[in-house]
Each structure stands twice: as structure tokens, then as C-alpha cells.
PDB file of C-alpha atoms in Angstrom:
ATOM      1  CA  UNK H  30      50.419  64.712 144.981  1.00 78.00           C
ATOM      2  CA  UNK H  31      53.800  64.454 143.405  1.00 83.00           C
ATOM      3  CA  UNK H  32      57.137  65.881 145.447  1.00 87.00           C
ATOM      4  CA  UNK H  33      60.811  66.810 143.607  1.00 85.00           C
ATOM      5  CA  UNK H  34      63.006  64.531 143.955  1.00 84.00           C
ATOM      6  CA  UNK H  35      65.756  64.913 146.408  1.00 82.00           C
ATOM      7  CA  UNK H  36      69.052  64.892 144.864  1.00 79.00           C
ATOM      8  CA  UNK H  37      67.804  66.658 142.403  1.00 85.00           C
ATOM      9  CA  UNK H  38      67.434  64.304 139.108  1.00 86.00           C
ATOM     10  CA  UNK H  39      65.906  64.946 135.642  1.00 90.00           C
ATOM     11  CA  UNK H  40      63.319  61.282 134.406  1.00 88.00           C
ATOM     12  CA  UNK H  41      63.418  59.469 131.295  1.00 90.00           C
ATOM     13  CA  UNK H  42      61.218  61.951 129.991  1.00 91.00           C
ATOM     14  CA  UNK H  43      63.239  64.681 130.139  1.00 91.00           C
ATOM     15  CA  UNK H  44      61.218  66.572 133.240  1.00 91.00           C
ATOM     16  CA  UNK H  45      62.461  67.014 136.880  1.00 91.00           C
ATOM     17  CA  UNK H  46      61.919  63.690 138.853  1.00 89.00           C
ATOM     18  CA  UNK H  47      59.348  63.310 141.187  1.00 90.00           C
ATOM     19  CA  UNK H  48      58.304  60.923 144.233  1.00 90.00           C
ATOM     20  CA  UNK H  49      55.731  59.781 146.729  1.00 89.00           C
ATOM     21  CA  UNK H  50      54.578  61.923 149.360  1.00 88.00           C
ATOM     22  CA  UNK H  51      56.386  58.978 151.946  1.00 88.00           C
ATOM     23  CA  UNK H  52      59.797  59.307 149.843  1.00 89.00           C
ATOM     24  CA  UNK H  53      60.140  63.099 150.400  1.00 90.00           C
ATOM     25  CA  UNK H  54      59.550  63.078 153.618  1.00 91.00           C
ATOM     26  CA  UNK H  55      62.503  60.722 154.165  1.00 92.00           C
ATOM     27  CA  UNK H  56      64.360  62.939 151.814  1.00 91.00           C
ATOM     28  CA  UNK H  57      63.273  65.932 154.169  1.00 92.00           C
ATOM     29  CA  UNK H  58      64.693  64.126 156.957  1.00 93.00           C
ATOM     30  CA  UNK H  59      68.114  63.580 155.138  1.00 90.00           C
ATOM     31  CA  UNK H  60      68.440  66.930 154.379  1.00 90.00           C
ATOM     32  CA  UNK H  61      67.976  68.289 158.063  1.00 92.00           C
ATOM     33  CA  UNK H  62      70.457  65.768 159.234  1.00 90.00           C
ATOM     34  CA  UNK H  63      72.967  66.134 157.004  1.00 87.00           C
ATOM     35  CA  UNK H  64      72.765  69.866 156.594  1.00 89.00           C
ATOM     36  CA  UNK H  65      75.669  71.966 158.960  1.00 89.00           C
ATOM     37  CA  UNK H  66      73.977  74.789 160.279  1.00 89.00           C
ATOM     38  CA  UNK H  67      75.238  78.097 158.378  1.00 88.00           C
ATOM     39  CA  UNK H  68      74.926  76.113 154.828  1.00 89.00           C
ATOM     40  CA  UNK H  69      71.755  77.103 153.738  1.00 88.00           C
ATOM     41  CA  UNK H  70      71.278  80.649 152.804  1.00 89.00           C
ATOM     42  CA  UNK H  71      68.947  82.582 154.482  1.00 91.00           C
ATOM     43  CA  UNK H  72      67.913  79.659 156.920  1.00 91.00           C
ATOM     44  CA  UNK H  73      71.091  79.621 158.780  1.00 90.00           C
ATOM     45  CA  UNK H  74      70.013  77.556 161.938  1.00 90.00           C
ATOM     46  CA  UNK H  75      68.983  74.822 159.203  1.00 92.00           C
ATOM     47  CA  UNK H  76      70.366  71.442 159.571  1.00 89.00           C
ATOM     48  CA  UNK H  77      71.291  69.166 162.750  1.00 87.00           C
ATOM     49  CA  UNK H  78      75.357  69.838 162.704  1.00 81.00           C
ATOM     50  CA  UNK H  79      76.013  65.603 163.193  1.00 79.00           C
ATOM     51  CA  UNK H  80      78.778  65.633 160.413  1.00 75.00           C
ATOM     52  CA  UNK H  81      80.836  68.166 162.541  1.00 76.00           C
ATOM     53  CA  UNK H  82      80.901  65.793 165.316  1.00 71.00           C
ATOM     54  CA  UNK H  83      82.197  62.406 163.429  1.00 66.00           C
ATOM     55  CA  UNK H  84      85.524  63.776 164.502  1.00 70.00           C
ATOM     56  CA  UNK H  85      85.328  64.033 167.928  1.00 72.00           C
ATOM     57  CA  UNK H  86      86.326  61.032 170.758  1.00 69.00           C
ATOM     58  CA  UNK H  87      83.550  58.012 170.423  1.00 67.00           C
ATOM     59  CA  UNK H  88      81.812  58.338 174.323  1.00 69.00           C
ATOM     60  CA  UNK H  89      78.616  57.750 175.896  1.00 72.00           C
ATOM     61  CA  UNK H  90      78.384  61.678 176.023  1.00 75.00           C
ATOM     62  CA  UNK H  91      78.959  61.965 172.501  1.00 73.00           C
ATOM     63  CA  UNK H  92      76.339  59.774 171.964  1.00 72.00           C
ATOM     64  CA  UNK H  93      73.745  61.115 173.771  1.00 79.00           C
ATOM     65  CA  UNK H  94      74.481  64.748 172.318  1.00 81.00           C
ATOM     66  CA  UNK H  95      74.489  63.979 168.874  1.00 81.00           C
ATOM     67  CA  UNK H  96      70.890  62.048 169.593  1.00 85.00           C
ATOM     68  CA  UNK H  97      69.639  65.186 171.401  1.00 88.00           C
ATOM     69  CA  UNK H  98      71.076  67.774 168.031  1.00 88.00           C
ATOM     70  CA  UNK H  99      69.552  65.353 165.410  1.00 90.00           C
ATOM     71  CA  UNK H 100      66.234  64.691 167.368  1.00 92.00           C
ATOM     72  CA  UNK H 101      65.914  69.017 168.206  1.00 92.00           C
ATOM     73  CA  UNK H 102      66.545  69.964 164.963  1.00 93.00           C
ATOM     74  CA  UNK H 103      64.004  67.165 163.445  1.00 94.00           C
ATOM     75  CA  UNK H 104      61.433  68.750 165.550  1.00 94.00           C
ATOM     76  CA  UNK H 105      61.985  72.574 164.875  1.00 93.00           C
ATOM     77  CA  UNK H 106      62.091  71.992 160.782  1.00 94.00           C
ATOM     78  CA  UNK H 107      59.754  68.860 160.174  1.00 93.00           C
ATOM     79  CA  UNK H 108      57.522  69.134 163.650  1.00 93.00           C
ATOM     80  CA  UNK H 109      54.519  70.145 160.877  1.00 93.00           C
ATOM     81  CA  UNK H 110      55.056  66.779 158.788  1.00 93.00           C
ATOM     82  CA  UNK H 111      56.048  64.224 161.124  1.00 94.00           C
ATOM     83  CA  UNK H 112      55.913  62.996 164.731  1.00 94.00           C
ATOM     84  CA  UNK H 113      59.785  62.001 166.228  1.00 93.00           C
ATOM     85  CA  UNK H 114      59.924  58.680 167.722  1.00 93.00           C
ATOM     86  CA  UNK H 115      63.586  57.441 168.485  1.00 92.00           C
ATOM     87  CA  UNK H 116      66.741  58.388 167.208  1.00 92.00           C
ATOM     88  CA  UNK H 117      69.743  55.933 167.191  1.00 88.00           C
ATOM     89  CA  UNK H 118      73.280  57.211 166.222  1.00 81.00           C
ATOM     90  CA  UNK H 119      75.880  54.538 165.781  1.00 79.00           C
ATOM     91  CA  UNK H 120      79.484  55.204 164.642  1.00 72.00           C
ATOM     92  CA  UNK H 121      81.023  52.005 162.554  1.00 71.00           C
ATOM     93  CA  UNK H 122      85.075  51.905 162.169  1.00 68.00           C
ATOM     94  CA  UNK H 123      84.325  54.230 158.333  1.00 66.00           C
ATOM     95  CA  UNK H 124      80.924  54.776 158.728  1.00 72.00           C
ATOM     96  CA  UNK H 125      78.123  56.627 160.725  1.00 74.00           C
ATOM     97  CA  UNK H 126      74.439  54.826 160.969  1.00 81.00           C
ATOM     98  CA  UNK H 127      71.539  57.197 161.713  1.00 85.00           C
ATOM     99  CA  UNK H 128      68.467  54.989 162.566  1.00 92.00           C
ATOM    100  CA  UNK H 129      65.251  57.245 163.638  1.00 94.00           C
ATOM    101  CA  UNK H 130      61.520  56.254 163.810  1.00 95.00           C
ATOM    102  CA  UNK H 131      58.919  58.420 163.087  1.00 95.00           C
ATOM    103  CA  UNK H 132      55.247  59.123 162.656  1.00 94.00           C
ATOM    104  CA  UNK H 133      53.476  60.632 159.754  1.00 92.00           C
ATOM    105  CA  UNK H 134      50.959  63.307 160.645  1.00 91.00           C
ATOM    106  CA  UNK H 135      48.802  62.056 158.763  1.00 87.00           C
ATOM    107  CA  UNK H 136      49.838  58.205 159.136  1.00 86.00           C
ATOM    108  CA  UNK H 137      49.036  56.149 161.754  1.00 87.00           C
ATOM    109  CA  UNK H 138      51.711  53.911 161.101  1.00 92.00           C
ATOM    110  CA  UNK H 139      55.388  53.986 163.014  1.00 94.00           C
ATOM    111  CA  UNK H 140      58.069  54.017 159.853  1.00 94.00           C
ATOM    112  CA  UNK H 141      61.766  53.899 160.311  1.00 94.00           C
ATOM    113  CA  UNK H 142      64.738  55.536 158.495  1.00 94.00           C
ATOM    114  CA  UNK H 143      68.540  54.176 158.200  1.00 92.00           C
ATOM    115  CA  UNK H 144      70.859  56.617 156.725  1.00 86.00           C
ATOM    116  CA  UNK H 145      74.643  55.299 156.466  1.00 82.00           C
ATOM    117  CA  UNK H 146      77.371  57.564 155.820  1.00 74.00           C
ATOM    118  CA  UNK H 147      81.221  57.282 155.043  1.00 71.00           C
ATOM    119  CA  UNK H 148      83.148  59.803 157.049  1.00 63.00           C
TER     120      UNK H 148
END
């Protein structure tokens, strides 16, 4: 089975790109991380909140919260696709690096995401 695309591209052909089952779901999990809560209409508790935090003082605490947002909100929106293994937020002097393993339901095998972001 063939999934859209995420962003949202048109193919060579002319029709609305597709990808592997595997691909979307690591699209899926880009979209509930980067989402703010509020920005999706009618789903308004979509979406982790992390980018509102890249602000804030680098601490220990900050850490730890912005592990426990990313890794609740994976589970209520994606808990049907995928199993959450460890989530790894690291800010860089321009950047932010979201590293999370995870389980496919229907996958045996551990996979990882890296997501790096300019803020």
C-alpha cells in the first residue's frame, strides 16, 4: 500500500507523490513533533509543542520536559502505528536534534529517527 507524501509533492508524472508504508510513518512522526498544539483545525491538542520551548534557558529540567511532551504526545496520536522506545532531545548552538526509537506494530524490528532543525 502506497501513503501521500509528506510535504506534500506532485511526481514526474504529474500525480500526488507517494511513499512506503516505513516513510510515512516517519513523516507521521514529524508532523506530531513539529506541530504546536492549536495549529491544526479541529484537532487542537495535535502536535508535541517542542518548537515553543527552543527559547527557553538550556537545563537538565528543560530537558527532561521536552522528552516527556514529545514522547506523550507520540503516544496519544501514533500509539495505533507504532511502539515508543527512547526519545533524545539535544539543543546544538543553531540547531535542535530530535533522536527517538521506535517499534512498528507490525515490525519486529527497533528503527530510529533523527530530525534536525534550525531555530
Amino acid at each position: 500500500m502506497m501513503y501521500l507524501k509528506f510535504s506534500y509533492e506532485i511526481d514526474a508524472t504529474g500525480r500526488s507523490a507517494t511513499t512506503a508504508r516505513s516513510e510515512h510513518i516517519k513523516d507521521l512522526i514529524e508532523q506530531v513533533i513539529f506541530t504546536a498544539p492549536g495549529e491544526r483545525v479541529n484537532r487542537p491538542t495535535f502536535g508535541s509543542g517542542l518548537q515553543q520551548l527552543v527559547f527557553e534557558p538550556n537545563s537538565p529540567e528543560l530537558a527532561a520536559t521536552v522528552q516527556y511532551l514529545v514522547k506523550g504526545a507520540l503516544q496519544q496520536w501514533l500509539s495505533e502505528v507504532i511502539e515508543i522506545g527512547e526519545v533524545s532531545i539535544t539543543a546544538m548552538d543553531s540547531a535542535l536534534r530530535v533522536q527517538i526509537s521506535y517499534r512498528e506494530l507490525q515490525n519486529p524490528m527497533v528503527q530510529s529517527v533523527t530530525f534536525d532543525r534550525p531555530i
